[in-house]
Short mmCIF file of C-alpha atoms in Angstrom, two decimals:
data_model
loop_
_atom_site.label_atom_id
_atom_site.label_comp_id
_atom_site.label_asym_id
_atom_site.label_seq_id
_atom_site.Cartn_x
_atom_site.Cartn_y
_atom_site.Cartn_z
CA ILE A 1 -35.00 13.49 6.24
CA GLY A 2 -38.36 14.68 5.14
CA VAL A 3 -38.38 17.73 7.35
CA GLY A 4 -39.92 20.48 5.46
CA ARG A 5 -41.46 18.56 2.64
CA GLU A 6 -45.35 18.53 2.36
CA GLY A 7 -46.72 15.05 2.61
CA ALA A 8 -43.66 13.46 4.69
CA THR A 9 -44.66 11.16 7.43
CA ALA A 10 -42.87 9.94 10.35
CA LEU A 11 -43.09 6.29 8.57
CA SER A 12 -41.28 7.60 5.53
CA ALA A 13 -38.65 9.62 7.34
CA SER A 14 -37.88 6.26 9.26
CA LEU A 15 -37.71 4.26 6.40
CA ASN A 16 -35.34 6.71 4.89
CA PHE A 17 -33.06 6.57 7.90
CA ILE A 18 -33.06 2.78 8.00
CA MET A 19 -32.05 2.91 4.13
CA ARG A 20 -29.32 5.37 4.85
CA ASP A 21 -27.65 3.41 7.88
CA GLY A 22 -28.35 0.09 6.42
CA CYS A 23 -26.27 1.16 3.34
CA GLY A 24 -23.59 2.28 5.83
CA MET A 25 -23.55 -1.04 7.69
CA ALA A 26 -23.53 -2.98 4.31
CA SER A 27 -20.66 -0.84 3.16
CA THR A 28 -18.67 -1.53 6.31
CA LEU A 29 -19.03 -5.27 6.11
CA LEU A 30 -18.15 -5.34 2.11
CA PHE A 31 -15.23 -3.14 2.71
CA THR A 32 -13.87 -4.93 5.72
CA ALA A 33 -13.90 -8.23 3.97
CA ALA A 34 -12.29 -6.87 0.89
CA ALA A 35 -9.52 -4.61 2.50
CA ALA A 36 -9.00 -5.95 5.93
CA SER A 37 -5.94 -7.68 5.15
CA LYS A 38 -4.16 -4.86 2.97
CA PHE A 39 -3.92 -1.99 5.59
CA ARG A 40 -0.88 -3.02 7.32
CA GLY A 41 1.23 -2.79 3.94
CA ASP A 42 0.08 0.64 3.23
CA VAL A 43 -0.80 2.41 6.30
CA LYS A 44 -0.20 5.90 5.15
CA ARG A 45 -2.07 5.57 1.63
CA TRP A 46 -5.14 4.02 3.24
CA ARG A 47 -5.08 6.86 6.05
CA LEU A 48 -5.15 9.60 3.25
CA PHE A 49 -7.82 7.49 1.46
CA ALA A 50 -10.11 7.41 4.54
CA ASP A 51 -9.68 11.25 4.84
CA LEU A 52 -10.44 11.54 0.94
CA ILE A 53 -13.50 9.32 1.06
CA ASN A 54 -14.83 10.85 4.27
CA ASP A 55 -14.65 14.52 2.55
CA ILE A 56 -16.35 12.86 -0.50
CA GLY A 57 -19.05 11.39 1.74
CA ILE A 58 -19.67 14.74 3.37
CA THR A 59 -19.85 16.53 0.00
CA LEU A 60 -22.36 14.13 -1.22
CA GLU A 61 -24.63 14.84 1.97
CA VAL A 62 -24.15 18.41 1.59
CA ALA A 63 -25.06 18.51 -2.08
CA ALA A 64 -28.09 16.40 -1.68
CA THR A 65 -30.22 19.43 -0.76
CA LEU A 66 -29.38 20.87 -4.19
CA VAL A 67 -30.28 17.85 -6.42
CA PRO A 68 -33.96 16.67 -7.62
CA ARG A 69 -36.08 14.92 -4.96
CA HIS A 70 -35.79 11.52 -6.40
CA LEU A 71 -31.88 11.63 -6.16
CA PHE A 72 -32.04 12.82 -2.54
CA LEU A 73 -32.14 9.44 -0.94
CA PRO A 74 -29.52 7.89 -3.05
CA MET A 75 -27.05 10.75 -2.48
CA ILE A 76 -27.28 10.42 1.22
CA CYS A 77 -27.17 6.68 1.13
CA ALA A 78 -23.80 7.21 -1.05
CA GLY A 79 -22.42 9.75 1.44
CA ASN A 80 -23.07 7.60 4.48
CA MET A 81 -21.53 4.53 2.76
CA CYS A 82 -18.34 6.72 1.98
CA LYS A 83 -18.22 7.73 5.61
CA ALA A 84 -18.73 3.95 6.90
CA ILE A 85 -15.65 3.09 4.74
CA CYS A 86 -13.76 5.93 6.16
CA GLY A 87 -14.57 4.67 9.65
CA VAL A 88 -13.05 1.13 8.88
CA ALA A 89 -10.04 2.32 7.02
CA ALA A 90 -9.15 5.27 9.60
CA GLY A 91 -9.72 3.07 12.45
CA ALA A 92 -7.26 0.19 11.13
CA CYS A 93 -4.72 2.82 10.26
CA ASN A 94 -4.99 4.78 13.51
CA GLY A 95 -4.34 1.64 15.39
CA ALA A 96 -0.96 1.00 13.50
CA ILE A 97 0.06 4.62 13.77
CA ASN A 98 -0.92 4.67 17.65
CA LEU A 99 1.45 1.38 17.82
CA HIS A 100 4.28 3.20 15.97
CA TRP A 101 4.27 6.09 18.47
CA ALA A 102 3.91 3.75 21.48
CA ARG A 103 7.23 2.15 21.01
CA GLY A 104 9.05 2.00 24.31
CA SER A 105 5.76 3.99 25.82
CA ASP A 106 2.12 2.78 26.97
CA ILE A 107 -0.40 2.18 24.11
CA SER A 108 -3.12 2.81 26.41
CA ASP A 109 -1.74 6.27 27.17
CA ILE A 110 -1.33 6.94 23.59
CA ASN A 111 -4.99 5.85 22.62
CA ALA A 112 -6.30 8.05 25.56
CA LYS A 113 -4.41 11.08 24.25
CA PHE A 114 -5.58 10.36 20.72
CA GLY A 115 -9.17 10.31 21.75
CA ALA A 116 -8.67 13.56 23.80
CA GLN A 117 -7.15 15.13 20.91
CA HIS A 118 -10.34 14.29 18.59
CA THR A 119 -12.42 15.60 21.47
CA VAL A 120 -10.77 18.97 21.71
CA THR A 121 -10.78 19.40 17.68
CA GLY A 122 -14.36 18.41 17.53
CA SER A 123 -15.10 20.94 20.35
CA LEU A 124 -13.34 23.76 18.69
CA GLY A 125 -15.29 22.56 15.38
CA LEU A 126 -18.53 23.13 17.28
CA VAL A 127 -17.67 26.42 18.35
CA PHE A 128 -16.73 27.71 14.88
CA ALA A 129 -19.85 26.12 13.38
CA ALA A 130 -22.15 27.66 15.98
CA THR A 131 -20.54 31.21 15.26
CA PHE A 132 -20.55 30.71 11.36
CA ALA A 133 -24.16 29.42 11.50
CA ARG A 134 -25.61 33.05 12.12
CA SER A 135 -24.36 34.54 8.93
CA VAL A 136 -25.06 31.54 6.62
CA SER A 137 -28.41 32.68 5.74
CA ALA A 138 -27.11 36.05 4.67
CA THR A 139 -24.08 34.34 2.61
CA SER A 140 -24.40 33.29 -1.12
CA GLN A 141 -24.21 29.61 -2.26
CA LEU A 142 -21.20 30.48 -4.27
CA THR A 143 -19.43 31.91 -1.33
CA LEU A 144 -20.26 28.92 0.92
CA TRP A 145 -19.17 26.37 -1.58
CA THR A 146 -15.78 28.34 -2.21
CA LEU A 147 -15.12 28.30 1.64
CA TYR A 148 -16.29 24.76 1.80
CA SER A 149 -13.94 23.57 -1.18
CA ALA A 150 -10.93 25.83 0.74
CA LEU A 151 -11.33 24.25 3.89
CA THR A 152 -11.49 20.61 2.28
CA VAL A 153 -8.38 21.29 0.40
CA LEU A 154 -6.88 22.56 3.47
CA HIS A 155 -7.79 19.36 5.45
CA ILE A 156 -6.26 17.03 2.79
CA VAL A 157 -3.07 19.11 2.42
CA ALA A 158 -2.68 19.24 6.47
CA ASN A 159 -3.37 15.53 6.52
CA MET A 160 -0.36 14.88 3.90
CA GLN A 161 2.07 16.87 5.63
CA CYS A 162 1.30 15.10 9.11
CA LEU A 163 1.55 11.75 7.19
CA LYS A 164 5.10 12.79 6.17
CA LEU A 165 5.96 13.28 9.47
CA ILE A 166 5.29 9.57 10.35
CA ALA A 167 8.58 7.51 9.88
CA PHE A 168 7.76 3.94 9.98
CA ASP A 169 10.95 1.96 10.04
CA HIS A 170 9.53 -1.15 8.75
CA LEU A 171 9.40 -1.73 4.97
CA ASN A 172 6.64 -1.99 2.81
CA THR A 173 6.44 -2.28 -1.08
CA SER A 174 7.17 1.37 -1.79
CA ARG A 175 9.79 1.91 0.95
CA ILE A 176 11.63 -1.42 -0.11
CA ASP A 177 11.57 -0.44 -3.73
CA ALA A 178 13.31 2.69 -3.05
CA VAL A 179 15.71 1.13 -0.69
CA VAL A 180 16.72 -1.75 -2.93
CA LYS A 181 17.18 0.57 -5.98
CA ALA A 182 19.70 2.72 -3.94
CA PHE A 183 21.45 -0.28 -2.69
CA LEU A 184 21.82 -2.04 -6.19
CA LEU A 185 22.85 1.30 -7.95
CA ALA A 186 25.43 1.85 -5.15
CA MET A 187 26.90 -1.67 -5.66
CA GLU A 188 27.12 -0.93 -9.31
CA LYS A 189 29.00 2.31 -8.88
CA SER A 190 31.13 1.51 -6.12
CA ASP A 191 34.13 -0.94 -5.91
CA LYS A 192 33.20 -1.98 -2.47
CA LYS A 193 33.06 -5.52 -1.31
CA ILE A 194 29.77 -7.21 -1.59
CA ASP A 195 29.46 -7.55 2.36
CA GLU A 196 30.47 -3.80 3.14
CA ILE A 197 27.80 -1.51 4.35
CA ILE A 198 26.24 0.93 1.75
CA PRO A 199 24.77 4.30 3.17
CA LEU A 200 21.06 4.01 2.62
CA ASP A 201 18.17 6.48 2.92
CA THR A 202 16.98 6.65 6.73
CA PRO A 203 13.14 6.17 7.50
CA MET A 204 12.81 9.84 8.24
CA LYS A 205 13.92 10.65 4.70
CA ILE A 206 11.99 7.91 2.98
CA ALA A 207 8.94 9.20 4.90
CA LYS A 208 9.18 12.63 3.16
CA SER A 209 9.08 11.40 -0.43
CA GLU A 210 7.22 8.11 -0.22
CA PRO A 211 3.76 8.00 -2.26
CA LEU A 212 0.55 8.79 -0.31
CA TYR A 213 -1.88 8.09 -3.12
CA PHE A 214 -2.62 4.69 -4.72
CA GLY A 215 -1.36 4.57 -8.21
CA ALA A 216 1.40 7.22 -7.55
CA ARG A 217 4.74 6.53 -7.27
CA SER A 218 6.30 10.16 -6.68
CA GLY A 219 9.65 9.27 -7.72
CA PHE A 220 9.97 5.67 -6.95
CA ARG A 221 10.66 3.73 -10.02
CA ARG A 222 11.28 -0.08 -10.52
CA LEU A 223 14.75 -0.96 -11.97
CA SER A 224 13.03 -2.69 -14.86
CA ALA A 225 9.52 -3.06 -16.72
CA TYR A 226 9.21 -6.41 -15.43
CA PRO A 227 6.30 -6.48 -12.79
CA ILE A 228 6.74 -8.18 -9.60
CA ARG A 229 3.77 -10.32 -8.39
CA ILE A 230 4.17 -11.00 -4.65
CA GLY A 231 2.38 -13.95 -2.90
CA VAL A 232 1.09 -15.74 -5.60
CA SER A 233 -0.55 -19.37 -5.27
CA PHE A 234 1.44 -22.45 -6.23
CA ASN A 235 -1.03 -23.06 -9.10
CA THR A 236 -0.29 -19.54 -10.67
CA LEU A 237 3.30 -20.17 -10.27
CA ALA A 238 3.03 -23.60 -12.08
CA HIS A 239 0.69 -22.38 -14.60
CA LEU A 240 2.46 -19.17 -15.61
CA SER A 241 6.01 -20.34 -15.39
CA ARG A 242 5.24 -23.35 -17.62
CA ARG A 243 7.64 -25.46 -15.68
CA ASP A 244 7.96 -29.26 -16.10
CA LYS A 245 7.29 -31.77 -12.90
CA MET A 246 10.97 -32.06 -12.31
CA SER A 247 11.56 -28.30 -12.02
CA LEU A 248 8.29 -27.72 -9.90
CA SER A 249 9.60 -30.55 -7.44
CA ASN A 250 12.89 -28.67 -7.32
CA LEU A 251 10.64 -25.29 -6.64
CA SER A 252 8.81 -27.32 -3.74
CA SER A 253 12.09 -28.34 -2.10
CA ARG A 254 13.35 -24.53 -2.24
CA ILE A 255 10.17 -23.46 -0.49
CA LYS A 256 10.86 -25.73 2.63
CA SER A 257 14.58 -24.60 3.06
CA ASP A 258 14.21 -20.76 1.90
CA GLN A 259 10.39 -20.24 2.41
CA TYR A 260 10.04 -18.47 -0.93
CA VAL A 261 10.62 -19.35 -4.50
CA ILE A 262 11.11 -16.79 -7.53
CA SER A 263 10.31 -17.68 -10.97
CA VAL A 264 9.94 -15.82 -14.46
CA GLY A 265 6.63 -16.25 -16.10
CA ASP A 266 3.72 -14.88 -17.95
CA ILE A 267 2.03 -11.62 -16.51
CA ASN A 268 -1.20 -13.96 -16.69
CA GLY A 269 -2.96 -16.31 -18.80
CA LYS A 270 -4.04 -13.53 -21.44
CA LYS A 271 -1.62 -10.59 -21.83
CA LYS A 272 1.62 -10.88 -23.47
CA GLY A 273 4.93 -10.16 -21.60
CA GLN A 274 6.52 -11.42 -18.70
CA ALA A 275 6.47 -11.00 -14.82
CA ILE A 276 8.53 -12.17 -11.66
CA LEU A 277 6.45 -14.50 -9.64
CA VAL A 278 7.14 -14.67 -5.87
CA ALA A 279 5.73 -17.30 -3.76
CA PHE A 280 5.89 -17.45 0.01
CA GLY A 281 6.08 -20.43 2.43
CA ILE A 282 3.70 -20.45 5.30
CA ASP A 283 6.52 -19.60 7.82
CA ALA A 284 8.04 -16.66 5.85
CA ASN A 285 8.74 -13.71 8.08
CA GLY A 286 9.85 -10.06 7.33
CA ARG A 287 13.69 -11.03 6.62
CA VAL A 288 12.44 -13.60 4.33
CA LYS A 289 9.98 -11.01 2.33
CA SER A 290 12.87 -8.66 2.27
CA LYS A 291 15.43 -11.07 0.83
CA ALA A 292 12.66 -12.20 -1.77
CA TYR A 293 12.14 -8.74 -2.84
CA LEU A 294 15.85 -8.06 -3.22
CA HIS A 295 16.09 -11.36 -5.22
CA ALA A 296 13.06 -10.13 -7.57
CA MET A 297 14.72 -6.74 -8.03
CA ILE A 298 18.14 -8.53 -9.03
CA LEU A 299 16.11 -10.73 -11.27
CA CYS A 300 14.50 -7.74 -13.05
CA HIS A 301 17.74 -6.19 -13.37
CA ILE A 302 19.36 -9.05 -14.97
CA LEU A 303 16.56 -9.61 -17.53
CA GLN A 304 16.50 -5.84 -18.37
CA LYS A 305 20.27 -6.12 -18.92
CA TYR A 306 19.89 -8.94 -21.32
CA ASP A 307 17.03 -7.02 -23.24
CA ILE A 308 19.31 -3.76 -23.57
CA SER A 309 22.34 -5.78 -24.78
CA ALA A 310 20.12 -7.91 -27.12
CA THR A 311 21.89 -11.13 -25.60
CA GLN A 312 21.06 -13.97 -27.95
CA PHE A 313 19.33 -16.99 -26.63
CA GLN A 314 17.86 -19.81 -28.49
CA THR A 315 14.68 -20.04 -26.47
CA LEU A 316 12.96 -17.62 -24.05
CA GLU A 317 13.23 -20.50 -21.16
CA GLU A 318 16.95 -20.64 -21.75
CA LYS A 319 16.92 -16.82 -21.28
CA ASN A 320 14.69 -17.16 -18.17
CA ILE A 321 16.92 -19.93 -16.73
CA MET A 322 19.94 -18.27 -17.12
CA ALA A 323 18.57 -14.91 -15.44
CA GLU A 324 17.23 -17.26 -12.52
CA THR A 325 20.55 -18.85 -12.08
CA THR A 326 22.55 -15.59 -12.00
CA ALA A 327 20.13 -13.88 -9.71
CA ALA A 328 20.11 -16.75 -7.23
CA ALA A 329 24.00 -16.45 -6.80
CA ARG A 330 24.05 -12.96 -6.73
CA VAL A 331 21.23 -12.60 -4.09
CA GLU A 332 23.18 -14.90 -1.78
CA SER A 333 26.15 -12.77 -2.09
CA LEU A 334 24.66 -9.46 -1.37
CA TRP A 335 22.07 -10.34 1.09
CA SER A 336 24.47 -9.91 4.02
CA GLY A 337 25.49 -6.63 2.82
CA PHE A 338 22.10 -5.39 2.17
CA ALA A 339 20.88 -6.61 5.59
CA LYS A 340 23.67 -4.68 7.40
CA SER A 341 23.25 -1.66 5.42
CA ALA A 342 19.29 -1.50 6.11
CA HIS A 343 19.89 -2.10 9.73
CA ARG A 344 22.73 0.80 9.93
CA ALA A 345 20.14 2.89 8.42
CA GLY A 346 17.50 2.18 10.92
CA TRP A 347 15.21 -0.26 9.15
CA ASP A 348 13.64 -3.25 10.80
CA LEU A 349 13.56 -5.85 8.25
CA GLU A 350 11.55 -8.25 10.73
CA GLY A 351 8.61 -6.18 10.11
CA THR A 352 8.71 -6.08 6.52
CA GLU A 353 5.08 -6.26 5.07
CA LEU A 354 4.70 -6.34 1.29
CA ARG A 355 1.66 -5.69 -0.67
CA SER A 356 0.75 -9.34 -1.66
CA GLU A 357 -2.00 -11.42 -3.44
CA GLY A 358 -2.18 -13.25 -0.32
CA TYR A 359 -1.24 -16.86 -0.62
CA GLU A 360 1.13 -18.79 1.48
CA LEU A 361 2.30 -22.42 0.75
CA SER A 362 2.46 -25.27 3.20
CA LEU A 363 3.99 -28.32 1.86
CA LYS A 364 3.82 -31.61 3.61
#
């Protein structure tokens, strides 16, 4: 920074280094505060996000030499911020991935081998870089950027293929969406008893098709247009569901017994439309979250049937109450069969971790 520029001093170079590293530290702290609780529910997406943001950071640093002088420092600062965010996301996700590989084994052994793998790949990279550096001066900019772009795409594609090999046996929002959808469709089409086992996709099969990008579903579709808000606060539930005091009291008692409550309500205070609101008790475990999501999907399905069949209700509240009552009865009859089917397919319901708004209710 400052090397090769007339008038550059050691002080200016030091200040540039401080500015660049300071931006990286600040982005590390801010990103950790914003996303630390979200990694567990979407390990694969966050791991691929880390690779993408790292490649963006490297590209910004490489391209900084091609921009006007006044843009050089902002670009290297932005590049370092991207690489710092990558460090946070990759570190958190690598820990979860190593725990997955270490089941029935020694986590310290897995971590040691993981570090050795990075050392070997880094050493090979240095060898290739040293060999390639001799011919850089004789290579055109277009060729260099073409090679760089191709290697970057190869890096992302290779990481995507590697992530598809990781078959987590716990359910997150994307995986439970697919599993519950298959279970409910199978129950509709078959004449099996409600407590019989339904063949479901295994973790390995789901791993090959689950979405790896945020905002992409890759074939995973919900059973209805009603969005599901997981882990809302009690204030949000009370405000958006428009319930009276007696009804809210009943919900409070259900929180204590079931560790979750579900209600139909407005999407938010401004937009039109309705959503399924799910609130968890403070002691809700993975099985409770799995049952709550099954309950929410059943409720979505019932509401959608009402919409398709144009069932007449005097008021919207009457429609919601009828759907909630029907869904509550149906989930109790289907839960045992779903739990058995998921266990047979290899899913660990105790480890379910859904994408949530982060609230848990503690009632005294």
